[in-house]
Coordinates of N, CA and C in Angstrom, one line a residue:
M3 N 1.0 -1.1 0.5 CA 0.2 -0.3 -0.1 C 0.6 0.8 0.2
S4 N 0.7 2.5 -0.8 CA 1.1 3.1 -1.4 C 0.8 4.5 0.2
H5 N 2.2 5.5 0.3 CA 1.5 5.9 1.5 C 0.8 7.0 1.4
L6 N 0.4 7.6 0.7 CA -0.6 7.8 0.2 C -1.9 8.2 0.2
S7 N -2.1 6.1 0.2 CA -3.2 5.7 0.3 C -3.8 5.0 1.2
R8 N -1.8 5.1 2.1 CA -2.2 4.7 3.3 C -3.4 5.7 4.6
V9 N -3.0 7.3 4.2 CA -3.2 8.3 4.3 C -5.0 8.6 4.4
F10 N -5.2 8.3 2.9 CA -6.7 8.5 2.1 C -7.2 7.3 3.9
Q11 N -6.7 6.2 3.8 CA -7.4 5.2 4.5 C -8.0 6.0 6.0
L12 N -6.4 6.1 6.6 CA -6.5 7.0 7.6 C -7.9 7.4 7.8
L13 N -7.8 8.4 7.0 CA -8.7 9.9 6.7 C -9.9 9.7 7.1
R14 N -10.1 7.9 5.8 CA -11.8 7.8 5.7 C -11.8 7.4 6.8
N15 N -11.6 5.9 7.7 CA -11.4 5.2 9.6 C -11.8 5.8 9.7
R16 N -11.1 7.1 10.7 CA -11.0 8.3 11.8 C -13.0 8.1 12.4
Q17 N -12.1 8.2 13.6 CA -13.9 7.9 14.8 C -13.3 9.3 15.1
S18 N -14.7 10.0 16.5 CA -14.7 10.8 17.0 C -15.1 9.7 18.9
V19 N -13.7 9.6 19.5 CA -13.9 8.8 20.6 C -14.6 9.7 21.3
R20 N -16.1 9.0 21.9 CA -16.5 9.6 23.2 C -16.2 8.4 24.3
G21 N -16.3 7.7 24.0 CA -16.1 6.9 25.7 C -14.8 5.7 25.6
F22 N -14.5 5.8 27.1 CA -13.0 5.7 27.2 C -13.0 4.8 28.7
D23 N -11.6 3.5 28.5 CA -12.5 3.0 30.1 C -10.9 3.1 31.4
D24 N -12.2 2.9 32.0 CA -10.1 3.3 33.2 C -8.8 3.3 33.7
R25 N -8.2 2.5 32.4 CA -6.4 2.1 32.4 C -5.8 2.8 32.3
A26 N -4.8 3.3 32.5 CA -3.8 4.1 32.8 C -3.1 3.9 31.4
V27 N -3.2 5.5 30.5 CA -2.3 5.7 29.7 C -0.6 5.6 30.4
P28 N 0.0 4.3 29.4 CA 1.5 4.6 29.8 C 2.5 5.8 29.7
P29 N 3.6 5.5 30.8 CA 4.0 7.2 30.7 C 4.7 7.7 29.3
R30 N 5.5 6.4 28.6 CA 5.8 6.3 27.2 C 4.7 6.9 25.9
S31 N 3.7 6.4 26.2 CA 2.6 6.1 24.4 C 2.3 7.9 24.9
L32 N 2.6 8.0 26.5 CA 1.4 9.2 26.7 C 2.4 10.4 25.8
A33 N 3.5 10.6 26.2 CA 4.5 11.2 25.6 C 4.9 11.2 23.9
R34 N 4.3 10.2 23.6 CA 3.9 10.0 22.2 C 3.1 10.8 21.3
I35 N 1.8 10.8 22.4 CA 0.3 11.1 21.8 C 0.6 13.0 22.0
L36 N 1.1 13.1 23.1 CA 1.3 14.4 23.3 C 2.7 15.5 22.2
D37 N 3.1 14.3 21.8 CA 4.6 15.0 21.1 C 3.9 15.0 19.3
C38 N 2.4 14.0 19.6 CA 1.7 13.8 18.6 C 1.1 14.9 18.0
G39 N 1.0 15.5 19.0 CA 0.2 17.0 18.8 C 0.6 17.5 18.4
C40 N 1.6 18.3 19.2 CA 2.8 19.2 18.0 C 2.6 19.6 16.9
Y41 N 2.2 18.5 15.9 CA 1.9 18.4 14.4 C 1.3 18.9 14.4
A42 N 0.1 19.1 14.8 CA -1.3 19.4 14.8 C -1.5 21.0 14.2
P43 N -2.7 21.2 13.0 CA -2.1 22.3 11.7 C -2.9 23.4 12.9
S44 N -2.6 24.9 12.7 CA -2.8 26.2 13.6 C -2.7 26.9 12.4
A45 N -3.6 27.7 13.0 CA -3.7 29.4 11.4 C -2.3 30.2 11.6
K46 N -1.6 30.4 10.9 CA -0.2 30.9 10.6 C 0.5 30.4 11.6
E47 N 0.6 28.9 11.6 CA 1.6 28.4 12.2 C 2.3 28.2 13.2
D48 N 0.6 29.4 14.2 CA 1.1 29.7 15.3 C 2.0 28.7 16.5
Q49 N 0.9 27.5 16.2 CA 0.6 26.3 17.7 C 0.8 26.9 19.0
P50 N -0.6 27.3 18.9 CA -0.4 27.7 20.4 C -0.7 26.0 21.3
W51 N -0.2 25.6 21.0 CA -1.0 24.6 22.0 C -0.6 24.5 23.3
R52 N -1.3 24.1 24.6 CA -0.3 24.2 25.8 C -1.4 22.4 26.2
Y53 N -0.5 22.5 26.6 CA -1.7 20.2 26.5 C -1.2 20.2 28.3
V54 N -2.7 20.1 29.1 CA -2.3 19.6 31.1 C -3.3 18.2 30.8
V55 N -2.6 17.5 32.1 CA -2.1 16.3 31.7 C -2.8 15.9 32.5
V56 N -4.2 15.1 33.6 CA -5.5 15.4 34.3 C -5.3 13.3 34.2
Q57 N -4.3 13.3 35.4 CA -4.5 11.9 35.5 C -4.9 11.1 36.7
D58 N -5.4 12.4 38.0 CA -6.9 11.6 39.3 C -8.0 12.0 38.8
P59 N -8.3 10.6 39.0 CA -10.4 10.3 38.2 C -11.0 11.6 39.0
V60 N -11.5 11.3 40.5 CA -11.2 13.0 40.8 C -12.0 14.0 40.2
T61 N -10.8 14.3 40.1 CA -10.3 16.3 38.8 C -10.4 16.1 38.0
R62 N -10.2 15.0 37.6 CA -11.1 15.0 35.8 C -12.2 14.9 35.8
N63 N -13.3 14.3 36.2 CA -14.7 14.6 36.8 C -15.2 15.7 36.9
R64 N -13.7 16.2 38.2 CA -14.4 17.9 38.0 C -14.2 18.7 37.1
L65 N -13.4 17.9 36.5 CA -13.4 19.7 35.0 C -13.6 19.3 34.4
A66 N -14.4 18.4 34.2 CA -15.4 17.7 32.8 C -16.8 18.4 32.7
S67 N -17.0 18.2 33.7 CA -18.6 18.3 34.8 C -18.7 20.3 34.1
E68 N -17.0 21.0 34.9 CA -17.4 22.5 34.9 C -17.4 23.0 33.6
A69 N -16.6 22.5 32.5 CA -15.6 22.9 31.0 C -17.4 22.3 29.8
F70 N -18.5 21.5 31.0 CA -19.5 20.8 29.6 C -20.6 21.3 30.9
N71 N -20.8 22.4 32.0 CA -21.5 22.8 32.2 C -22.0 24.3 32.0

Protein backbone atom coordinates (compact mmCIF):
# COMPACT_ATOMS: atom_id res chain seq x y z
CA MET A 1 0.00 0.00 0.00
CA SER A 2 1.42 3.39 -0.97
CA HIS A 3 1.96 6.13 1.59
CA LEU A 4 -0.82 8.23 0.05
CA SER A 5 -3.24 5.30 0.05
CA ARG A 6 -2.50 4.72 3.74
CA VAL A 7 -3.20 8.40 4.49
CA PHE A 8 -6.52 8.21 2.64
CA GLN A 9 -7.43 5.03 4.52
CA LEU A 10 -6.66 6.68 7.87
CA LEU A 11 -8.76 9.73 6.98
CA ARG A 12 -11.72 7.61 5.87
CA ASN A 13 -11.61 5.45 8.98
CA ARG A 14 -11.09 8.11 11.64
CA GLN A 15 -13.42 8.10 14.62
CA SER A 16 -14.59 10.55 17.26
CA VAL A 17 -14.15 8.70 20.54
CA ARG A 18 -16.61 9.67 23.26
CA GLY A 19 -16.19 6.80 25.67
CA PHE A 20 -13.06 5.77 27.49
CA ASP A 21 -12.13 3.04 29.93
CA ASP A 22 -10.33 3.50 33.24
CA ARG A 23 -6.97 2.03 32.23
CA ALA A 24 -3.98 4.29 32.80
CA VAL A 25 -2.07 5.39 29.72
CA PRO A 26 1.55 4.23 29.95
CA PRO A 27 3.96 7.19 30.33
CA ARG A 28 5.79 6.38 27.10
CA SER A 29 2.51 6.28 25.13
CA LEU A 30 1.37 9.53 26.73
CA ALA A 31 4.63 11.21 25.72
CA ARG A 32 4.16 10.04 22.12
CA ILE A 33 0.55 11.23 22.04
CA LEU A 34 1.53 14.68 23.31
CA ASP A 35 4.40 14.86 20.84
CA CYS A 36 2.02 14.03 17.96
CA GLY A 37 -0.34 16.76 19.16
CA CYS A 38 2.41 19.31 18.55
CA TYR A 39 2.15 18.58 14.83
CA ALA A 40 -1.52 19.56 14.59
CA PRO A 41 -2.12 22.37 12.10
CA SER A 42 -2.71 25.88 13.35
CA ALA A 43 -3.50 29.27 11.84
CA LYS A 44 -0.34 31.03 10.65
CA GLU A 45 1.73 28.18 12.15
CA ASP A 46 1.26 29.80 15.58
CA GLN A 47 0.97 26.40 17.27
CA PRO A 48 -0.52 27.82 20.48
CA TRP A 49 -0.92 24.37 22.03
CA ARG A 50 -0.88 23.91 25.78
CA TYR A 51 -1.51 20.45 27.16
CA VAL A 52 -2.55 19.56 30.68
CA VAL A 53 -2.51 15.91 31.71
CA VAL A 54 -5.05 15.15 34.43
CA GLN A 55 -4.68 11.63 35.77
CA ASP A 56 -6.62 11.86 39.02
CA PRO A 57 -10.16 10.57 38.31
CA VAL A 58 -11.87 12.93 40.77
CA THR A 59 -10.13 15.97 39.30
CA ARG A 60 -10.83 14.76 35.77
CA ASN A 61 -14.55 14.34 36.52
CA ARG A 62 -14.77 17.78 38.12
CA LEU A 63 -12.99 19.36 35.17
CA ALA A 64 -15.30 17.61 32.69
CA SER A 65 -18.34 18.67 34.68
CA GLU A 66 -17.24 22.31 34.73
CA ALA A 67 -16.18 22.34 31.09
CA PHE A 68 -19.47 20.99 29.76
CA ASN A 69 -21.90 22.53 32.23
